């Protein structure tokens, strides 16, 4: 049995253990323990900040550039459409089923296998830091942000998310807006009050139809979607004096969140409150060493509409991993077993040819 085959088999066994252990966001303590134990069994010192687990290569040299290998070990909760036990790692027809198998367990264990392959190498041209982060699915502040300050200086990152092993060189950001319109209460049977719902409709229509003039070469246009609307009314016969709605804004690298907010403020009359401006759109240059290595391996660059921990990294990051984003958060989630093997081999090949 060759070394790569052993790494792949270990990765699959580890993924089975992770699937069998619930790890909802903010509840990842058990899978953090599994990952720490796996590293310790390989004689690699594991470090932990909250439910985040990380390790660095044995011959770490602060004079060399440092590459972060990152993926997450938290999952969403299983949806009602599951027909299989989400916590039973089941292999059927070359597919490994289970919650978190595709998003992002396959990426996580493949990256960890690649890290183990090079962890004890004496003459690496760069340093490696492996990090399994928590709270990615909720963009929680106890995740990647909580332990970046504990890591050595990072020059760039390879983020494991299911991209079919293609190169997500850009990624949309996210800004959630809480909007409120104020009217005046009155009896619905009479010509009384000022209906806040009717006042909100004009702004909702604007959010539906407005097109931001600047487009991103990788991410196309900023996208805005009204996703929630409500009033405080419990009675059918009261004209509502307030109407609240939520807007999901998918950002591109053509605008900062602050610029998007400024444009929105110029056009709507409702009160607009962003929940956060920290989940920014990101892009990595095509001539960055990570991207050049991926291109040399025949991979294709593209812009990703989905969010990852990449949004919270203050350094260049490339998103790439085995699996398919279309399977994420679906009932009876799965990853092909062969995809894990391909992920391990691709990560290793990329690190072998990477030059800073």
Short mmCIF file of C-alpha atoms in Angstrom, two decimals:
data_model
loop_
_atom_site.label_atom_id
_atom_site.label_comp_id
_atom_site.label_asym_id
_atom_site.label_seq_id
_atom_site.Cartn_x
_atom_site.Cartn_y
_atom_site.Cartn_z
CA UNK A 1 0.00 0.00 0.00
CA UNK A 2 1.62 3.28 -1.11
CA UNK A 3 1.76 6.44 1.00
CA UNK A 4 -0.94 8.31 -0.95
CA UNK A 5 -3.36 5.38 -0.69
CA UNK A 6 -2.81 5.27 3.07
CA UNK A 7 -3.49 9.01 3.34
CA UNK A 8 -6.73 8.60 1.38
CA UNK A 9 -7.91 5.65 3.49
CA UNK A 10 -7.14 7.58 6.68
CA UNK A 11 -9.03 10.60 5.33
CA UNK A 12 -12.12 8.51 4.54
CA UNK A 13 -12.07 6.87 7.98
CA UNK A 14 -11.73 10.28 9.64
CA UNK A 15 -14.63 11.66 7.60
CA UNK A 16 -16.80 8.76 8.72
CA UNK A 17 -16.02 9.61 12.35
CA UNK A 18 -16.86 13.27 11.77
CA UNK A 19 -20.17 12.43 10.07
CA UNK A 20 -21.14 10.19 12.99
CA UNK A 21 -20.58 13.05 15.45
CA UNK A 22 -23.04 15.99 15.44
CA UNK A 23 -21.19 19.27 14.96
CA UNK A 24 -23.77 22.01 14.52
CA UNK A 25 -22.38 25.53 14.57
CA UNK A 26 -21.32 26.55 18.10
CA UNK A 27 -21.63 22.86 19.12
CA UNK A 28 -18.46 21.48 17.52
CA UNK A 29 -16.59 20.47 20.67
CA UNK A 30 -16.76 16.73 19.93
CA UNK A 31 -15.49 16.97 16.36
CA UNK A 32 -12.77 19.37 17.56
CA UNK A 33 -11.68 16.61 19.96
CA UNK A 34 -11.71 14.05 17.12
CA UNK A 35 -9.52 16.28 14.94
CA UNK A 36 -7.11 17.01 17.79
CA UNK A 37 -6.88 13.30 18.53
CA UNK A 38 -6.19 12.48 14.88
CA UNK A 39 -3.30 14.95 14.79
CA UNK A 40 -1.86 13.68 18.06
CA UNK A 41 -1.99 10.10 16.73
CA UNK A 42 0.19 11.33 13.86
CA UNK A 43 2.62 12.86 16.40
CA UNK A 44 1.58 16.34 15.35
CA UNK A 45 1.00 18.89 18.08
CA UNK A 46 -2.61 20.07 17.91
CA UNK A 47 -3.58 23.48 19.23
CA UNK A 48 -7.09 24.61 20.00
CA UNK A 49 -8.85 27.95 20.40
CA UNK A 50 -12.48 27.32 21.35
CA UNK A 51 -13.68 24.73 18.85
CA UNK A 52 -11.05 25.70 16.28
CA UNK A 53 -8.16 23.25 15.82
CA UNK A 54 -4.83 24.05 14.20
CA UNK A 55 -1.28 22.80 13.73
CA UNK A 56 1.87 23.87 11.92
CA UNK A 57 4.64 22.04 10.10
CA UNK A 58 7.47 20.60 12.15
CA UNK A 59 10.26 22.71 10.65
CA UNK A 60 8.46 26.03 10.76
CA UNK A 61 10.72 28.86 9.60
CA UNK A 62 9.46 32.42 10.24
CA UNK A 63 11.67 33.64 7.39
CA UNK A 64 9.61 31.70 4.86
CA UNK A 65 6.11 32.54 3.57
CA UNK A 66 3.26 30.72 5.31
CA UNK A 67 0.29 29.05 3.61
CA UNK A 68 -2.88 28.38 5.57
CA UNK A 69 -4.82 25.20 4.72
CA UNK A 70 -8.32 25.82 6.04
CA UNK A 71 -11.73 24.24 6.02
CA UNK A 72 -14.57 24.00 8.53
CA UNK A 73 -15.95 21.16 10.63
CA UNK A 74 -19.33 22.59 11.63
CA UNK A 75 -22.52 21.71 9.77
CA UNK A 76 -26.01 23.04 9.28
CA UNK A 77 -28.86 21.09 10.86
CA UNK A 78 -30.34 18.33 8.69
CA UNK A 79 -33.44 19.38 6.79
CA UNK A 80 -36.76 17.58 6.88
CA UNK A 81 -36.20 15.87 3.53
CA UNK A 82 -33.64 13.35 4.81
CA UNK A 83 -34.53 9.71 4.11
CA UNK A 84 -31.24 8.41 5.57
CA UNK A 85 -29.82 8.87 9.04
CA UNK A 86 -27.73 12.06 8.65
CA UNK A 87 -25.27 10.80 11.28
CA UNK A 88 -24.72 7.34 9.82
CA UNK A 89 -21.76 7.33 7.41
CA UNK A 90 -23.10 5.04 4.70
CA UNK A 91 -21.24 4.08 1.52
CA UNK A 92 -23.58 3.07 -1.28
CA UNK A 93 -22.90 3.08 -5.03
CA UNK A 94 -19.51 4.78 -4.52
CA UNK A 95 -21.10 7.61 -2.52
CA UNK A 96 -20.38 8.41 1.13
CA UNK A 97 -23.62 9.73 2.62
CA UNK A 98 -23.96 11.82 5.76
CA UNK A 99 -24.42 15.35 7.06
CA UNK A 100 -21.34 17.41 6.30
CA UNK A 101 -19.85 14.84 3.94
CA UNK A 102 -19.79 17.28 1.02
CA UNK A 103 -19.85 20.58 2.92
CA UNK A 104 -17.13 20.53 3.86
CA UNK A 105 -15.97 17.24 5.35
CA UNK A 106 -14.45 15.90 2.14
CA UNK A 107 -12.43 19.08 1.71
CA UNK A 108 -11.39 19.14 5.36
CA UNK A 109 -10.01 15.61 5.48
CA UNK A 110 -8.35 15.97 2.06
CA UNK A 111 -6.55 19.13 3.17
CA UNK A 112 -5.54 17.44 6.41
CA UNK A 113 -4.15 14.49 4.47
CA UNK A 114 -2.05 16.85 2.33
CA UNK A 115 -0.85 18.63 5.47
CA UNK A 116 0.19 15.30 7.01
CA UNK A 117 2.07 14.43 3.80
CA UNK A 118 4.31 17.52 4.14
CA UNK A 119 4.19 18.26 7.86
CA UNK A 120 7.58 16.67 8.67
CA UNK A 121 9.37 17.67 5.45
CA UNK A 122 12.66 19.40 6.27
CA UNK A 123 13.14 21.55 3.19
CA UNK A 124 9.71 22.95 2.36
CA UNK A 125 10.03 26.28 0.53
CA UNK A 126 7.15 27.60 2.63
CA UNK A 127 5.46 26.95 5.97
CA UNK A 128 2.14 25.15 6.34
CA UNK A 129 -0.57 25.81 8.91
CA UNK A 130 -3.62 23.54 8.97
CA UNK A 131 -6.75 24.97 10.58
CA UNK A 132 -10.18 23.40 11.04
CA UNK A 133 -12.52 26.24 11.86
CA UNK A 134 -15.82 26.35 13.71
CA UNK A 135 -18.99 28.41 13.11
CA UNK A 136 -18.40 28.81 9.36
CA UNK A 137 -22.00 27.99 8.50
CA UNK A 138 -23.25 30.95 10.56
CA UNK A 139 -20.25 33.26 9.97
CA UNK A 140 -19.91 33.27 13.74
CA UNK A 141 -17.34 35.33 15.57
CA UNK A 142 -16.15 32.22 17.42
CA UNK A 143 -14.82 30.80 14.17
CA UNK A 144 -11.97 31.86 11.90
CA UNK A 145 -11.85 35.39 13.36
CA UNK A 146 -11.43 34.06 16.89
CA UNK A 147 -8.16 32.26 16.24
CA UNK A 148 -6.44 34.10 13.39
CA UNK A 149 -4.64 36.22 16.00
CA UNK A 150 -3.26 33.00 17.54
CA UNK A 151 -1.70 31.82 14.28
CA UNK A 152 1.68 32.77 12.88
CA UNK A 153 1.68 35.47 10.20
CA UNK A 154 -0.24 34.08 7.21
CA UNK A 155 0.66 35.13 3.66
CA UNK A 156 -2.17 33.37 1.81
CA UNK A 157 -4.69 30.58 2.21
CA UNK A 158 -6.12 27.58 0.42
CA UNK A 159 -9.73 27.27 1.57
CA UNK A 160 -11.40 23.89 1.24
CA UNK A 161 -14.96 24.14 -0.05
CA UNK A 162 -16.70 21.95 -2.65
CA UNK A 163 -15.78 23.48 -6.04
CA UNK A 164 -15.36 20.25 -8.06
CA UNK A 165 -11.63 21.01 -7.66
CA UNK A 166 -11.90 24.10 -9.85
CA UNK A 167 -10.47 27.47 -8.79
CA UNK A 168 -12.91 29.85 -7.10
CA UNK A 169 -10.74 32.95 -7.52
CA UNK A 170 -13.55 35.29 -6.45
CA UNK A 171 -16.43 34.97 -4.04
CA UNK A 172 -19.49 37.08 -3.36
CA UNK A 173 -19.86 38.71 0.03
CA UNK A 174 -23.02 39.02 2.10
CA UNK A 175 -24.76 41.91 3.79
CA UNK A 176 -28.12 41.44 5.51
CA UNK A 177 -30.28 44.55 5.90
CA UNK A 178 -33.07 45.08 8.40
CA UNK A 179 -35.43 47.68 6.96
CA UNK A 180 -38.35 49.41 8.64
CA UNK A 181 -41.09 51.75 7.46
CA UNK A 182 -43.25 53.72 9.89
CA UNK A 183 -46.90 54.56 9.28
CA UNK A 184 -49.86 55.38 11.51
CA UNK A 185 -52.30 52.89 13.01
CA UNK A 186 -56.01 53.12 12.25
CA UNK A 187 -59.16 51.04 11.87
CA UNK A 188 -59.18 49.06 8.62
CA UNK A 189 -62.94 49.70 8.16
CA UNK A 190 -62.47 53.45 7.96
CA UNK A 191 -60.24 55.79 6.03
CA UNK A 192 -57.83 56.05 8.94
CA UNK A 193 -54.12 55.77 9.47
CA UNK A 194 -51.23 55.41 7.10
CA UNK A 195 -50.58 51.83 6.02
CA UNK A 196 -46.90 51.02 6.55
CA UNK A 197 -47.13 48.00 4.23
CA UNK A 198 -48.20 50.21 1.33
CA UNK A 199 -45.36 52.62 2.09
CA UNK A 200 -42.90 49.73 2.16
CA UNK A 201 -44.02 48.42 -1.24
CA UNK A 202 -42.30 51.25 -3.11
CA UNK A 203 -38.97 50.46 -1.45
CA UNK A 204 -39.43 46.72 -1.93
CA UNK A 205 -40.10 47.34 -5.62
CA UNK A 206 -36.87 49.35 -5.82
CA UNK A 207 -34.87 46.54 -4.23
CA UNK A 208 -36.42 44.14 -6.74
CA UNK A 209 -35.64 46.19 -9.85
CA UNK A 210 -32.52 48.25 -9.21
CA UNK A 211 -29.32 47.29 -11.05
CA UNK A 212 -26.00 48.53 -9.74
CA UNK A 213 -24.10 50.09 -12.65
CA UNK A 214 -20.69 48.51 -11.98
CA UNK A 215 -20.24 44.82 -12.74
CA UNK A 216 -17.52 42.48 -11.52
CA UNK A 217 -15.55 40.54 -14.12
CA UNK A 218 -15.88 37.35 -12.02
CA UNK A 219 -19.02 37.91 -9.95
CA UNK A 220 -21.29 39.84 -12.32
CA UNK A 221 -23.77 42.12 -10.50
CA UNK A 222 -24.64 42.87 -6.89
CA UNK A 223 -27.82 40.90 -6.15
CA UNK A 224 -30.53 42.05 -3.72
CA UNK A 225 -33.44 39.87 -2.58
CA UNK A 226 -36.22 40.74 -0.13
CA UNK A 227 -36.58 37.56 1.92
CA UNK A 228 -38.74 38.41 4.97
CA UNK A 229 -41.63 40.84 5.51
CA UNK A 230 -43.69 41.30 8.68
CA UNK A 231 -45.67 43.70 10.85
CA UNK A 232 -46.47 43.60 14.54
CA UNK A 233 -50.20 43.24 13.79
CA UNK A 234 -52.11 40.35 15.30
CA UNK A 235 -55.51 41.62 14.24
CA UNK A 236 -56.87 41.74 10.69
CA UNK A 237 -58.75 45.01 11.22
CA UNK A 238 -55.84 47.29 12.19
CA UNK A 239 -53.91 49.38 9.69
CA UNK A 240 -50.26 48.58 10.56
CA UNK A 241 -48.15 51.42 11.85
CA UNK A 242 -44.85 49.70 11.00
CA UNK A 243 -43.58 47.25 8.42
CA UNK A 244 -40.25 45.47 8.65
CA UNK A 245 -38.52 43.55 5.91
CA UNK A 246 -35.15 41.88 5.38
CA UNK A 247 -32.95 42.22 2.33
CA UNK A 248 -30.24 39.69 1.43
CA UNK A 249 -27.49 41.52 -0.48
CA UNK A 250 -24.84 39.49 -2.32
CA UNK A 251 -21.85 41.76 -2.77
CA UNK A 252 -19.23 41.78 -5.51
CA UNK A 253 -15.71 43.14 -5.54
CA UNK A 254 -16.93 46.08 -7.65
CA UNK A 255 -18.29 47.80 -4.51
CA UNK A 256 -17.44 47.95 -0.83
CA UNK A 257 -20.34 47.30 1.57
CA UNK A 258 -20.22 50.98 2.53
CA UNK A 259 -20.62 52.05 -1.10
CA UNK A 260 -23.60 49.74 -1.53
CA UNK A 261 -25.22 51.15 1.61
CA UNK A 262 -24.68 54.70 0.38
CA UNK A 263 -26.39 53.96 -2.95
CA UNK A 264 -29.31 52.25 -1.22
CA UNK A 265 -29.71 55.22 1.12
CA UNK A 266 -29.99 57.57 -1.85
CA UNK A 267 -32.99 55.68 -3.25
CA UNK A 268 -35.16 54.28 -0.46
CA UNK A 269 -37.18 55.98 2.28
CA UNK A 270 -37.15 53.19 4.87
CA UNK A 271 -34.74 53.01 7.77
CA UNK A 272 -31.92 50.64 6.75
CA UNK A 273 -29.75 48.89 9.35
CA UNK A 274 -27.01 46.46 8.22
CA UNK A 275 -26.48 43.54 10.57
CA UNK A 276 -22.81 43.48 9.58
CA UNK A 277 -20.43 44.75 6.91
CA UNK A 278 -17.69 42.20 7.67
CA UNK A 279 -18.56 39.54 5.07
CA UNK A 280 -16.96 41.23 2.09
CA UNK A 281 -16.55 40.02 -1.47
CA UNK A 282 -13.05 38.76 -2.18
CA UNK A 283 -10.85 38.06 -5.19
CA UNK A 284 -7.35 36.71 -5.71
CA UNK A 285 -5.21 37.76 -8.68
CA UNK A 286 -4.71 35.29 -11.51
CA UNK A 287 -0.96 35.78 -11.22
CA UNK A 288 -0.89 34.81 -7.55
CA UNK A 289 1.32 31.72 -6.99
CA UNK A 290 -1.62 29.67 -5.67
CA UNK A 291 -3.71 30.38 -8.76
CA UNK A 292 -0.78 29.85 -11.12
CA UNK A 293 -0.19 26.44 -9.55
CA UNK A 294 -3.86 25.53 -10.02
CA UNK A 295 -3.83 26.70 -13.61
CA UNK A 296 -0.69 24.64 -14.27
CA UNK A 297 -2.67 21.59 -13.13
CA UNK A 298 -5.33 22.31 -15.74
CA UNK A 299 -7.94 23.78 -13.41
CA UNK A 300 -10.40 26.52 -14.43
CA UNK A 301 -10.93 29.82 -12.57
CA UNK A 302 -14.42 31.09 -11.83
CA UNK A 303 -16.42 33.34 -9.53
CA UNK A 304 -18.37 31.70 -6.71
CA UNK A 305 -21.80 32.97 -5.57
CA UNK A 306 -21.53 31.25 -2.18
CA UNK A 307 -19.89 32.53 1.00
CA UNK A 308 -17.07 30.91 2.97
CA UNK A 309 -14.50 31.80 5.64
CA UNK A 310 -12.53 33.33 2.77
CA UNK A 311 -14.64 36.47 3.34
CA UNK A 312 -13.05 36.95 6.76
CA UNK A 313 -9.41 36.51 5.77
CA UNK A 314 -7.24 39.64 5.51
CA UNK A 315 -4.87 37.98 3.02
CA UNK A 316 -5.24 36.44 -0.47
CA UNK A 317 -7.16 33.17 -0.49
CA UNK A 318 -8.09 30.61 -3.13
CA UNK A 319 -11.18 28.43 -2.65
CA UNK A 320 -10.87 24.92 -4.05
CA UNK A 321 -11.95 21.48 -2.99
CA UNK A 322 -13.56 18.14 -3.85
CA UNK A 323 -17.33 17.81 -3.97
CA UNK A 324 -20.06 19.88 -5.55
CA UNK A 325 -21.54 23.02 -4.00
CA UNK A 326 -24.94 22.05 -5.44
CA UNK A 327 -25.09 19.17 -2.93
CA UNK A 328 -24.45 21.36 0.10
CA UNK A 329 -27.30 21.60 2.63
CA UNK A 330 -29.39 19.11 0.64
CA UNK A 331 -31.24 16.09 2.01
CA UNK A 332 -29.18 12.88 1.97
CA UNK A 333 -25.99 14.87 1.38
CA UNK A 334 -23.11 12.85 -0.07
CA UNK A 335 -19.67 12.98 -1.61
CA UNK A 336 -18.28 10.42 -4.04
CA UNK A 337 -15.56 8.36 -2.39
CA UNK A 338 -13.36 8.87 -5.44
CA UNK A 339 -13.68 12.64 -5.02
CA UNK A 340 -11.87 12.40 -1.69
CA UNK A 341 -9.00 10.53 -3.30
CA UNK A 342 -8.88 13.08 -6.11
CA UNK A 343 -8.91 15.90 -3.56
CA UNK A 344 -5.98 14.46 -1.59
CA UNK A 345 -3.93 13.95 -4.76
CA UNK A 346 -4.76 17.38 -6.18
CA UNK A 347 -3.87 19.22 -2.98
CA UNK A 348 -0.57 17.31 -2.80
CA UNK A 349 0.25 18.04 -6.45
CA UNK A 350 -0.54 21.71 -5.99
CA UNK A 351 1.74 21.97 -2.95
CA UNK A 352 4.50 20.14 -4.81
CA UNK A 353 4.59 22.70 -7.64
CA UNK A 354 3.72 25.82 -5.60
CA UNK A 355 6.42 28.48 -5.79
CA UNK A 356 6.34 31.84 -4.04
#
